[in-house]
């Protein structure tokens, strides 16, 4: 079985999960009044920041899973900057920021120190945005994976360098407008058919656990962090986190945008053990990619002044391929 | 125990006696034998407990050391040349965070042109990164300095680089007195971190600091280095008490009393310099030399005192600060502020070029006879340079300079087949 136990208790016509209807023992970590608030209030994230949401969900779960015994290495980026303006800090656990590109290696050092000191009860998490993970930190990430160091690496993917003002990363989707892929010229926005899929690359390392998750699905995200903390060795969690500022979406639409990314097939939510996919979150109500793209001004040039039929079709084809590849419409697959 | 060993092995033995808990290794000539020797000691259980990590780059090597040190582990790595430049960002970071650790630099030239032989361009490039920099004169001192380096680093919470001349020391087989575990344990206490990542007492390390406090944080590192000027001689004296020999300290002065001319240099070249000093002394020349062990912190008062009333100082420098000349002499002039005397910068031995007694004797004579330029280049072949400059004047597309020069001097590899 994959994913948290399926409980069908949402009201007809909505997808809202009524956490209150559940037994206390199976409620989400976020619903627990004693949650650790790992990334506590007072930080300077923008309104509607998906990364802040994702980081709190993930780390609160990791804290519960380990009895609050974690240490965290954080790459440079939005998450680091908005959480620790000196001398303030929003972090409720031991936390170290070293550099932009070395968080996985710093975490390796932490894990080695804990092992040599016999503190194997203390677990190590490294985290960063997509720039720190899939671009500048990629060498260190791959090294940490291949050595199978006892680290959970969490990438909060908001699909561009947001901290420096929305420049393209290798996680930026096709056609998206960024400050370095401006919406000008014959093919405005990011180049088509570039970029890399780091969850699949992580799987190719044969590490024990790889998963994707989204801030639109709290229970699934919590389940994956919890499962990852129960495993030793290198683990990778790739969390899709909308950025209202960079994506040009409304701050109150963060969860909605994240959900549409899943439901249109552009962001497949799955998990893999030892390099093999063992579970996926199936799409409940499939939508066209247009529905997802239209909520974000970074894709506006695909719709006006006239529809860019060719590239919109190419983006839909990417979603279709994901749906086929991961079996996202599969019947009978536990959600 | 006296051993006839390779410098790298002596260093590895010393490092192992310091009980490092995390060692990060990435191969680069000429430091590789050090981490190879340590890998054997960890693998066969002689060095235990210790985590030995084969990383994917020098950048990762130092980053792993940063993470380990922040969790309270004694961390060690070694690098050289391109490696220290590749990790440069982390070099600054380790000192900025105030994390103790020790790193050996097997001094080697920096490309291009790529060159594996010895000079000091690599560690000099990072001289302002906030690390203590100690330069070993002999293999015995190289081995001993590592023991002092862990003690110093942990005492002041700053990382320490032990700079060891590549090949000349790292690959030379010499007699080294390798200390016993009991001696090292008596000298080097357990590492008690000033800051540590511990779930029982969560702290945030590495917060963003704006203009309101950045200067104070950086100044602290400078202040610690100034404290080290007092501490380094104390640790060397204590080392003498435990191990029974002189090693380390701020500098070693040789026959400088009553000297009119004082030569100053870093590292192994001091051996050759001392031989030449002896020869010239035999001829009645009042000359002495100073082997500067601590380049960072730069011991201005001790240096000025050792130079005394000498009329001139000649620096023999294995790095070229392109566009001005010497790094050592530039610093040394600060120590001589307000007093007379000339400082001659002699750039020598770049990319492993031999520094011979004959050449040194010639250049010291020139200095004494007031014929030495303020900046000179030992054994530089001006003819080769002039011919290349002429080629470049004649032809716009003159091609790669290094290849043209090799062809000119007739190096075997450059000869057309």
XYZ file of C-alpha atoms in Angstrom:
752
model
C 0.000 0.000 0.000
C 1.096 3.503 -0.618
C 0.150 6.785 0.948
C -1.764 7.449 4.115
C -4.810 5.340 4.824
C -7.529 6.567 2.544
C -10.414 8.119 4.383
C -13.297 9.260 2.218
C -14.925 11.836 4.377
C -14.882 14.968 2.267
C -18.168 16.587 1.564
C -19.795 15.938 -1.760
C -18.770 18.527 -4.316
C -15.663 19.668 -2.503
C -12.229 18.235 -1.894
C -11.909 19.727 1.531
C -10.760 17.231 4.080
C -12.585 17.443 7.352
C -9.722 16.768 9.706
C -12.024 17.294 12.672
C -13.995 14.213 11.714
C -10.953 12.001 12.202
C -9.878 10.222 15.314
C -7.312 12.309 17.192
C -4.621 9.677 16.703
C -4.723 9.971 12.910
C -5.165 13.700 12.549
C -2.495 15.650 10.719
C 0.536 16.986 12.562
C -0.574 20.481 11.651
C -3.869 19.885 13.447
C -2.031 19.127 16.675
C -2.063 22.083 19.023
C 1.270 20.783 20.338
C 2.964 20.797 16.955
C 6.463 22.209 17.186
C 5.935 25.217 14.857
C 9.425 24.502 13.560
C 9.308 27.600 11.396
C 7.504 29.816 13.804
C 5.620 33.024 13.159
C 7.335 36.365 12.711
C 9.406 35.500 9.658
C 9.404 37.750 6.602
C 8.035 35.494 3.886
C 5.651 37.082 1.367
C 1.919 36.630 1.711
C 0.881 33.259 0.392
C 4.441 31.877 0.309
C 4.280 28.204 -0.606
C 7.817 27.573 0.561
C 7.106 28.766 4.113
C 4.057 26.522 4.185
C 5.958 23.520 2.842
C 8.885 23.975 5.212
C 6.661 24.180 8.265
C 4.607 21.158 7.225
C 7.718 19.107 6.526
C 9.768 20.046 9.561
C 6.887 19.824 12.034
C 6.384 16.269 10.809
C 10.088 15.472 11.045
C 10.169 16.897 14.565
C 7.281 14.704 15.634
C 8.774 11.652 13.927
C 12.086 12.041 15.767
C 10.913 13.331 19.133
C 12.314 16.763 18.202
C 15.799 15.376 17.536
C 16.768 16.883 14.205
C 19.477 19.230 12.977
C 19.006 21.170 9.759
C 21.354 22.470 7.074
C 19.774 25.174 4.951
C 20.976 26.408 1.570
C 21.052 30.114 0.820
C 17.800 31.335 -0.670
C 14.411 32.796 0.192
C 13.810 30.289 2.992
C 17.119 31.153 4.616
C 16.799 34.907 4.172
C 13.219 35.356 5.310
C 13.654 33.098 8.327
C 16.864 34.468 9.855
C 17.329 38.216 9.670
C 20.009 38.655 12.331
C 19.574 38.457 15.281
C 16.138 36.935 14.866
C 15.395 33.362 13.880
C 12.169 31.540 13.190
C 13.740 28.119 13.585
C 12.867 26.090 16.629
C 15.506 23.405 16.004
C 19.328 23.501 15.598
C 19.807 25.092 12.210
C 22.869 26.007 10.159
C 23.177 28.071 7.032
C 26.536 27.795 5.307
C 26.428 28.500 1.567
C 24.163 28.369 -1.484
C 25.563 25.244 -3.079
C 26.752 23.087 -0.189
C 23.765 22.194 2.007
C 23.884 18.463 1.097
C 27.611 18.285 1.944
C 27.164 20.223 5.184
C 24.429 17.735 6.088
C 26.809 14.867 5.308
C 29.243 16.364 7.800
C 26.491 16.685 10.396
C 25.457 13.075 9.921
C 29.079 11.942 10.166
C 29.536 13.909 13.388
C 26.379 12.427 14.899
C 27.460 8.921 13.932
C 30.977 9.265 15.286
C 29.606 10.646 18.534
C 27.090 7.845 18.889
C 24.158 10.241 18.512
C 22.340 8.220 15.882
C 19.068 9.281 17.492
C 19.643 12.764 16.064
C 18.574 12.897 12.422
C 19.815 15.271 9.746
C 17.755 17.237 7.266
C 19.066 19.485 4.499
C 16.815 21.816 2.607
C 16.878 24.446 -0.087
C 14.995 25.931 -2.968
C 15.187 24.655 -6.524
C 18.170 26.866 -7.387
C 20.183 25.588 -4.427
C 19.146 22.023 -5.195
C 18.872 21.355 -8.903
C 21.479 23.886 -10.045
C 24.270 25.179 -7.811
C 23.996 22.458 -5.159
C 23.539 19.620 -7.613
C 27.104 18.289 -7.413
C 26.983 18.087 -3.628
C 23.473 16.591 -3.797
C 24.570 13.843 -6.168
C 27.613 13.114 -3.986
C 25.467 12.836 -0.889
C 23.078 10.498 -2.771
C 25.718 8.163 -4.151
C 27.397 7.789 -0.748
C 23.930 7.069 0.679
C 24.620 9.432 3.565
C 21.985 9.433 6.278
C 20.325 12.691 5.231
C 16.817 13.665 4.163
C 17.137 16.398 1.556
C 14.017 18.479 0.967
C 13.782 20.679 -2.116
C 11.106 23.349 -2.044
C 10.603 23.856 -5.742
C 9.156 27.230 -6.688
C 10.590 26.931 -10.169
C 12.988 29.889 -10.281
C 15.549 31.939 -8.305
C 12.998 33.906 -6.306
C 15.352 35.373 -3.705
C 17.360 37.244 -6.322
C 14.289 38.426 -8.198
C 12.793 35.567 -10.219
C 15.492 34.363 -12.594
C 15.314 31.093 -14.521
C 16.580 27.895 -12.918
C 16.743 24.465 -14.493
C 13.453 23.794 -12.696
C 11.671 26.669 -14.471
C 8.858 25.255 -16.619
C 8.686 25.770 -20.376
C 7.431 29.151 -21.589
C 7.402 30.662 -18.093
C 8.364 34.286 -17.875
C 11.236 35.042 -15.528
C 13.596 38.005 -15.272
C 16.098 36.148 -17.453
C 13.556 34.516 -19.772
C 11.482 37.615 -20.436
C 8.172 37.546 -22.296
C 9.566 39.186 -25.413
C 10.578 38.049 -28.883
C 9.224 35.315 -31.110
C 8.937 32.692 -28.357
C 8.437 34.692 -25.162
C 9.357 33.112 -21.844
C 11.501 30.091 -21.021
C 12.839 27.812 -23.744
C 10.800 24.673 -24.375
C 12.144 21.183 -23.623
C 14.965 22.121 -21.313
C 15.468 21.570 -17.593
C 15.940 18.456 -15.531
C 13.825 16.151 -13.454
C 15.716 15.795 -10.194
C 13.354 13.272 -8.523
C 14.032 10.869 -11.404
C 17.769 11.627 -11.228
C 17.646 10.953 -7.494
C 15.983 7.600 -8.209
C 18.756 6.780 -10.664
C 21.179 6.927 -7.720
C 19.315 3.968 -6.257
C 18.781 5.719 -2.917
C 16.268 4.144 -0.549
C 13.537 6.772 -0.803
C 12.484 9.474 -3.254
C 9.148 11.247 -3.237
C 7.397 14.283 -4.609
C 4.774 16.180 -2.680
C 2.847 19.411 -2.768
C 1.569 21.984 -0.333
C -1.883 21.237 -1.743
C -1.860 17.850 -0.059
C -0.874 18.237 3.570
C -1.610 14.695 4.645
C 0.383 13.184 1.793
C 3.327 15.497 2.502
C 3.259 14.607 6.190
C 3.017 10.916 5.369
C 6.090 11.129 3.113
C 8.208 13.018 5.605
C 7.184 10.570 8.296
C 8.025 7.610 6.083
C 11.358 9.177 5.097
C 12.309 9.659 8.745
C 11.718 5.983 9.331
C 14.393 5.095 6.774
C 18.166 5.485 7.047
C 20.387 6.524 4.164
C 19.951 9.222 1.556
C 16.391 10.319 0.977
C 14.968 12.992 -1.297
C 11.687 14.854 -1.069
C 10.746 17.309 -3.809
C 7.925 19.623 -2.719
C 6.082 21.813 -5.202
C 5.597 25.255 -3.630
C 3.908 28.079 -5.559
C 5.451 31.532 -5.286
C 2.832 34.275 -5.709
C 5.487 36.913 -6.350
C 7.393 34.973 -8.984
C 4.488 33.201 -10.585
C 2.146 36.147 -10.622
C -0.585 34.258 -8.814
C -2.847 35.587 -6.097
C -1.485 35.005 -2.571
C -4.792 33.409 -1.542
C -4.537 30.970 -4.476
C -1.314 29.253 -3.410
C -2.938 25.970 -2.415
C -5.344 26.111 -5.343
C -2.519 26.642 -7.846
C -0.534 23.820 -6.263
C -3.557 21.518 -6.500
C -4.173 22.368 -10.158
C -0.521 21.565 -10.954
C -1.215 18.047 -9.712
C -4.660 17.697 -11.253
C -3.538 18.767 -14.706
C -0.634 16.318 -14.608
C 2.244 18.800 -14.783
C 3.425 17.905 -11.268
C 3.190 14.153 -10.709
C 3.023 13.164 -7.055
C 4.667 9.818 -6.459
C 7.077 7.943 -4.269
C 9.871 5.533 -5.073
C 11.718 2.985 -2.984
C 15.187 1.807 -4.025
C 14.800 3.459 -7.419
C 11.371 2.002 -8.271
C 8.096 3.902 -8.212
C 5.875 2.261 -5.617
C 3.011 4.707 -5.344
C 1.371 7.729 -6.894
C -1.414 10.101 -5.950
C -4.051 9.670 -8.605
C -5.844 12.636 -10.077
C -9.343 13.005 -8.696
C -10.663 15.443 -11.249
C -8.495 15.936 -14.251
C -8.195 19.482 -15.594
C -6.593 20.923 -18.715
C -3.198 22.533 -18.246
C -4.742 25.839 -19.338
C -6.650 25.980 -16.049
C -3.394 25.845 -14.129
C -1.474 28.220 -16.411
C -4.187 30.875 -16.545
C -3.940 31.661 -12.853
C -0.314 32.784 -13.257
C 0.834 35.919 -15.008
C 4.178 34.272 -15.821
C 2.254 32.395 -18.529
C 0.061 35.319 -19.641
C 1.869 35.649 -22.978
C 0.573 32.183 -23.892
C -2.990 33.539 -23.828
C -2.748 37.141 -24.957
C -2.756 38.983 -27.206
C -3.584 35.662 -28.862
C -3.457 32.045 -27.824
C -0.127 30.375 -28.471
C -1.771 27.148 -29.603
C 1.466 25.393 -30.452
C 3.171 25.872 -27.106
C -0.013 25.380 -25.094
C -0.404 22.039 -26.852
C 3.220 21.168 -26.112
C 2.667 21.893 -22.420
C -0.525 19.797 -22.432
C 1.500 17.002 -24.048
C 4.005 17.127 -21.164
C 1.138 16.706 -18.709
C -0.355 13.864 -20.787
C 2.981 12.084 -20.817
C 3.283 12.409 -17.023
C -0.211 11.009 -16.584
C 0.613 8.022 -18.799
C 4.084 7.491 -17.401
C 3.115 7.508 -13.733
C -0.376 6.061 -14.150
C -1.939 9.124 -12.596
C -5.470 8.204 -13.672
C -5.082 4.638 -12.473
C -8.113 3.038 -10.924
C -7.846 1.285 -7.630
C -4.550 2.871 -6.716
C -4.795 4.038 -3.137
C -4.753 7.801 -3.081
C 59.695 7.439 17.638
C 62.234 8.178 14.917
C 61.100 7.090 11.483
C 62.420 7.494 7.966
C 59.154 8.411 6.275
C 57.612 10.408 3.486
C 56.468 13.870 4.585
C 52.859 13.070 3.750
C 52.944 9.949 5.884
C 54.484 11.841 8.801
C 51.704 14.410 8.528
C 49.062 11.686 8.361
C 50.517 10.002 11.465
C 50.433 13.297 13.330
C 46.885 14.042 12.248
C 45.758 10.571 13.316
C 47.305 11.064 16.755
C 45.093 14.143 17.118
C 42.046 11.841 16.981
C 40.104 13.600 14.210
C 36.489 12.444 14.167
C 35.609 13.370 10.589
C 38.062 13.351 7.678
C 36.988 14.482 4.217
C 39.113 13.446 1.287
C 39.322 14.553 -2.293
C 42.424 13.717 -4.297
C 44.660 16.446 -5.637
C 48.393 16.333 -6.145
C 50.535 16.786 -4.084
C 48.493 16.289 -0.897
C 46.947 12.974 -1.957
C 49.358 10.739 -0.050
C 48.199 12.324 3.203
C 44.542 11.346 2.789
C 45.567 7.981 1.353
C 47.562 7.207 4.481
C 44.681 8.340 6.680
C 42.207 6.171 4.760
C 44.321 3.118 5.583
C 44.384 4.025 9.264
C 40.607 4.442 9.402
C 39.918 1.319 7.350
C 42.131 -0.949 9.431
C 40.674 0.423 12.649
C 43.832 2.090 13.897
C 42.076 5.441 13.837
C 38.755 4.918 15.588
C 36.208 6.355 15.987
C 36.532 8.359 12.793
C 34.279 8.886 9.792
C 36.303 8.987 6.569
C 34.300 10.466 3.705
C 35.300 10.348 0.050
C 33.627 13.443 -1.310
C 32.990 14.577 -4.867
C 34.924 17.873 -4.791
C 37.047 20.119 -2.613
C 34.027 22.363 -2.218
C 32.199 19.416 -0.677
C 35.252 18.415 1.369
C 35.331 21.668 3.258
C 31.541 21.818 3.443
C 31.454 18.399 5.116
C 34.077 19.666 7.561
C 31.888 22.704 8.272
C 28.866 20.520 9.043
C 30.930 18.177 11.202
C 32.593 20.975 13.136
C 29.234 22.659 13.749
C 28.068 19.411 15.354
C 31.071 19.369 17.665
C 33.303 16.926 15.810
C 37.031 17.452 15.263
C 37.334 17.808 11.492
C 40.258 17.568 9.090
C 40.836 17.785 5.368
C 43.722 18.414 2.989
C 43.953 20.156 -0.337
C 46.238 21.986 -2.759
C 46.308 24.323 -5.714
C 43.109 24.335 -7.785
C 41.425 22.545 -4.914
C 41.717 25.405 -2.475
C 40.365 27.782 -5.104
C 37.463 25.454 -5.828
C 36.583 25.489 -2.122
C 37.303 29.215 -1.702
C 33.730 30.112 -0.819
C 33.688 27.530 1.950
C 37.124 28.674 3.162
C 35.692 32.099 3.941
C 32.543 30.548 5.349
C 34.335 28.337 7.880
C 36.228 31.264 9.370
C 33.210 33.576 9.228
C 31.214 31.051 11.218
C 34.103 30.664 13.684
C 34.331 26.904 13.228
C 37.586 25.219 14.232
C 39.150 22.682 11.861
C 42.543 21.933 10.392
C 43.404 21.735 6.708
C 46.729 20.840 5.170
C 47.652 22.697 2.017
C 50.270 20.866 -0.031
C 51.445 24.054 -1.667
C 51.309 23.985 -5.462
C 51.073 26.441 -8.332
C 47.759 27.616 -9.776
C 46.978 27.283 -13.493
C 46.810 28.290 -16.205
C 49.172 27.029 -17.395
C 48.411 23.897 -15.440
C 51.370 22.928 -13.286
C 51.586 20.454 -10.437
C 54.818 21.700 -8.854
C 55.422 23.744 -5.771
C 54.899 27.394 -5.109
C 52.729 29.375 -2.689
C 50.181 30.901 -5.045
C 47.398 28.646 -3.720
C 47.489 29.441 -0.011
C 48.436 33.067 -0.717
C 45.237 33.440 -2.732
C 43.300 32.672 0.455
C 45.521 34.607 2.857
C 42.741 37.057 3.701
C 40.030 34.436 4.197
C 40.268 34.579 7.983
C 42.163 31.319 8.533
C 45.329 31.065 10.570
C 48.128 30.196 8.121
C 51.198 28.347 9.355
C 54.084 27.440 7.021
C 56.302 24.435 7.752
C 60.032 24.619 7.133
C 60.801 20.903 7.481
C 58.906 17.638 7.570
C 59.389 17.483 11.327
C 57.807 20.890 11.655
C 55.037 19.935 9.210
C 54.150 16.966 11.416
C 54.401 18.988 14.632
C 52.448 21.980 13.351
C 49.369 19.838 12.803
C 49.263 18.951 16.490
C 49.655 22.602 17.446
C 47.112 23.579 14.785
C 44.273 21.544 16.318
C 45.053 23.021 19.725
C 45.197 26.572 18.370
C 42.145 26.218 16.176
C 39.963 24.942 18.993
C 41.342 27.428 21.509
C 40.341 30.452 19.426
C 37.520 28.944 17.333
C 39.121 29.700 13.998
C 40.178 27.274 11.280
C 43.884 26.697 10.686
C 45.721 25.973 7.433
C 49.045 24.184 7.701
C 50.956 24.991 4.528
C 53.484 22.403 3.444
C 55.578 22.729 0.292
C 54.324 20.274 -2.298
C 56.811 17.545 -3.305
C 59.725 19.300 -1.564
C 58.216 18.303 1.772
C 55.158 16.161 1.007
C 57.111 13.644 -1.075
C 60.511 13.802 0.618
C 61.637 10.882 2.778
C 63.300 12.261 5.870
C 63.862 11.412 9.471
C 60.847 12.470 11.514
C 60.257 11.999 15.202
C 56.647 10.814 15.294
C 55.218 11.498 18.735
C 53.432 8.981 20.914
C 49.688 8.958 21.547
C 50.366 9.731 25.214
C 52.324 12.854 24.303
C 49.633 14.116 21.951
C 46.862 13.328 24.435
C 48.759 15.279 27.083
C 49.058 18.260 24.766
C 45.703 18.287 22.972
C 42.580 18.272 25.161
C 39.145 17.092 24.010
C 37.399 19.506 21.676
C 34.886 21.638 23.540
C 32.960 23.610 20.934
C 31.986 27.208 21.550
C 28.826 26.671 19.475
C 27.219 23.371 18.620
C 24.089 22.095 16.904
C 22.324 20.162 19.640
C 18.592 19.394 19.789
C 18.727 19.872 23.564
C 19.719 23.510 23.058
C 18.657 24.648 19.579
C 20.670 27.489 18.075
C 20.629 29.175 14.694
C 24.085 29.411 13.118
C 24.757 31.397 9.973
C 22.033 34.017 10.157
C 21.969 36.868 7.698
C 23.790 39.923 9.051
C 23.260 43.383 7.601
C 25.290 46.576 7.836
C 24.265 47.046 11.475
C 26.523 44.247 12.729
C 28.569 42.801 9.866
C 31.693 44.800 10.673
C 31.647 43.698 14.291
C 31.286 40.029 13.337
C 34.174 40.216 10.859
C 36.261 42.250 13.287
C 35.906 39.444 15.830
C 37.867 37.143 13.509
C 40.614 39.751 13.260
C 40.612 40.151 17.026
C 40.971 36.396 17.455
C 43.932 36.394 15.097
C 45.547 39.186 17.083
C 45.061 37.047 20.203
C 46.698 34.196 18.329
C 49.875 36.261 18.037
C 50.233 35.827 21.788
C 48.958 32.277 21.864
C 51.105 30.779 19.087
C 54.420 31.226 20.967
C 52.803 29.937 24.175
C 51.614 26.803 22.404
C 55.055 26.317 20.846
C 56.662 26.630 24.297
C 54.218 24.150 25.758
C 54.903 21.877 22.793
C 58.591 22.026 23.617
C 57.856 21.060 27.200
C 55.872 17.969 26.163
C 57.718 16.869 23.028
C 61.207 18.174 23.747
C 61.820 20.060 20.529
C 61.271 23.473 18.991
C 58.569 23.581 16.343
C 56.207 26.305 15.274
C 55.990 29.662 16.942
C 55.649 32.901 15.042
C 59.027 32.776 13.305
C 62.499 31.324 13.434
C 65.374 33.806 13.294
C 68.737 32.510 12.092
C 71.994 34.422 12.685
C 70.142 37.744 12.635
C 72.079 39.304 15.525
C 74.230 42.151 14.142
C 72.981 41.352 10.585
C 72.972 44.175 8.043
C 70.989 42.042 5.651
C 68.047 39.871 6.668
C 66.396 37.422 4.313
C 62.777 36.518 4.976
C 60.848 33.622 3.472
C 58.102 31.064 4.078
C 58.474 27.308 4.133
C 61.085 24.850 3.005
C 63.227 27.292 1.010
C 64.521 28.489 4.360
C 66.739 25.410 4.457
C 68.590 26.541 1.332
C 68.613 30.125 2.538
C 70.278 29.121 5.808
C 72.994 27.254 3.893
C 73.707 30.395 1.878
C 73.657 32.525 5.025
C 76.313 30.219 6.499
C 78.451 30.495 3.357
C 78.232 34.279 3.320
C 78.884 34.461 7.053
C 82.055 32.449 6.405
C 83.023 35.215 3.986
C 82.461 37.788 6.704
C 79.092 39.041 5.404
C 76.729 40.154 8.165
C 73.610 38.353 7.004
C 70.845 36.361 8.679
C 67.452 34.969 7.813
C 63.941 34.636 9.171
C 61.643 31.702 8.481
C 58.172 33.090 8.986
C 55.998 30.315 10.378
C 52.848 32.333 11.018
C 51.796 34.352 7.982
C 48.265 34.833 9.338
C 48.259 36.322 11.867
C 51.155 38.400 10.589
C 53.474 38.891 13.579
C 54.507 42.485 12.966
C 56.175 43.173 16.312
C 58.096 39.901 16.424
C 59.212 40.389 12.847
C 60.334 43.988 13.405
C 62.222 42.873 16.472
C 63.926 40.000 14.635
C 64.911 42.275 11.772
C 66.336 44.642 14.364
C 68.610 47.306 12.917
C 69.322 45.547 9.626
C 69.842 47.927 6.709
C 67.939 45.824 4.241
C 65.475 42.979 4.021
C 65.302 40.594 1.079
C 62.144 38.524 0.733
C 62.243 35.292 -1.225
C 58.655 34.732 -2.300
C 57.091 31.745 -4.002
C 54.013 33.674 -5.085
C 53.521 36.607 -7.378
C 50.909 39.215 -6.660
C 50.462 40.007 -10.327
C 50.325 43.733 -10.899
C 52.413 44.687 -7.876
C 54.902 41.993 -6.910
C 55.279 40.394 -3.508
C 52.752 39.373 -0.904
C 55.224 38.804 1.905
C 57.161 42.026 1.279
C 53.931 43.984 1.045
C 52.998 42.757 4.519
C 56.524 43.064 5.835
C 56.713 46.755 4.976
C 53.888 47.282 7.469
C 56.122 45.802 10.166
C 58.923 48.188 9.225
C 56.843 51.359 9.163
C 58.608 54.362 10.627
C 62.103 52.971 10.321
C 64.640 53.108 7.513
C 65.992 50.288 5.439
C 65.192 48.856 2.068
C 62.936 45.943 1.240
C 63.766 43.906 -1.851
C 61.180 41.543 -3.227
C 62.561 38.516 -5.014
C 59.951 36.352 -6.702
C 61.381 32.856 -6.947
C 60.540 29.253 -7.609
C 57.190 29.709 -9.318
C 55.735 26.468 -10.639
C 58.507 24.444 -9.025
C 61.535 26.171 -10.547
C 64.540 25.239 -8.449
C 65.848 27.885 -6.075
C 69.561 27.177 -6.024
C 72.210 28.275 -3.564
C 74.117 29.838 -6.415
C 71.191 32.018 -7.472
C 70.439 33.020 -3.902
C 74.096 33.884 -3.267
C 74.068 36.061 -6.362
C 70.906 37.898 -5.427
C 72.012 38.472 -1.832
C 75.331 39.873 -3.090
C 73.440 42.195 -5.419
C 71.322 43.398 -2.521
C 74.354 44.027 -0.336
C 76.072 45.915 -3.165
C 72.937 48.021 -3.787
C 72.485 46.559 -7.257
C 69.196 44.747 -6.604
C 65.946 46.225 -7.935
C 63.047 46.638 -5.477
C 61.291 43.831 -7.394
C 63.147 41.077 -9.185
C 62.471 37.602 -10.538
C 65.023 34.943 -9.675
C 66.372 33.147 -12.766
C 63.701 34.590 -15.037
C 64.810 34.124 -18.659
C 64.282 37.613 -20.076
C 65.257 36.437 -23.546
C 62.376 33.995 -23.703
C 59.961 36.680 -22.531
C 61.273 39.265 -24.994
C 61.032 36.865 -27.923
C 57.415 36.076 -27.053
C 56.573 39.762 -26.725
C 58.178 40.324 -30.117
C 56.114 37.514 -31.672
C 52.996 39.153 -30.261
C 54.018 42.502 -31.716
C 54.565 40.930 -35.118
C 51.465 38.761 -35.418
C 47.982 39.502 -34.170
C 47.025 35.834 -33.990
C 50.166 34.823 -32.133
C 48.423 31.820 -30.576
C 48.623 30.374 -27.066
C 51.573 31.975 -25.259
C 52.554 28.957 -23.159
C 52.832 26.690 -26.191
C 54.885 29.280 -28.089
C 57.285 29.639 -25.156
C 57.685 25.866 -24.797
C 58.466 25.606 -28.502
C 60.953 28.430 -28.132
C 62.879 26.807 -25.296
C 62.703 23.461 -27.029
C 60.826 21.481 -24.412
C 60.534 17.916 -25.649
C 56.765 17.725 -25.490
C 56.390 20.800 -27.664
C 58.588 19.623 -30.511
C 56.715 18.963 -33.728
C 56.744 15.293 -34.652
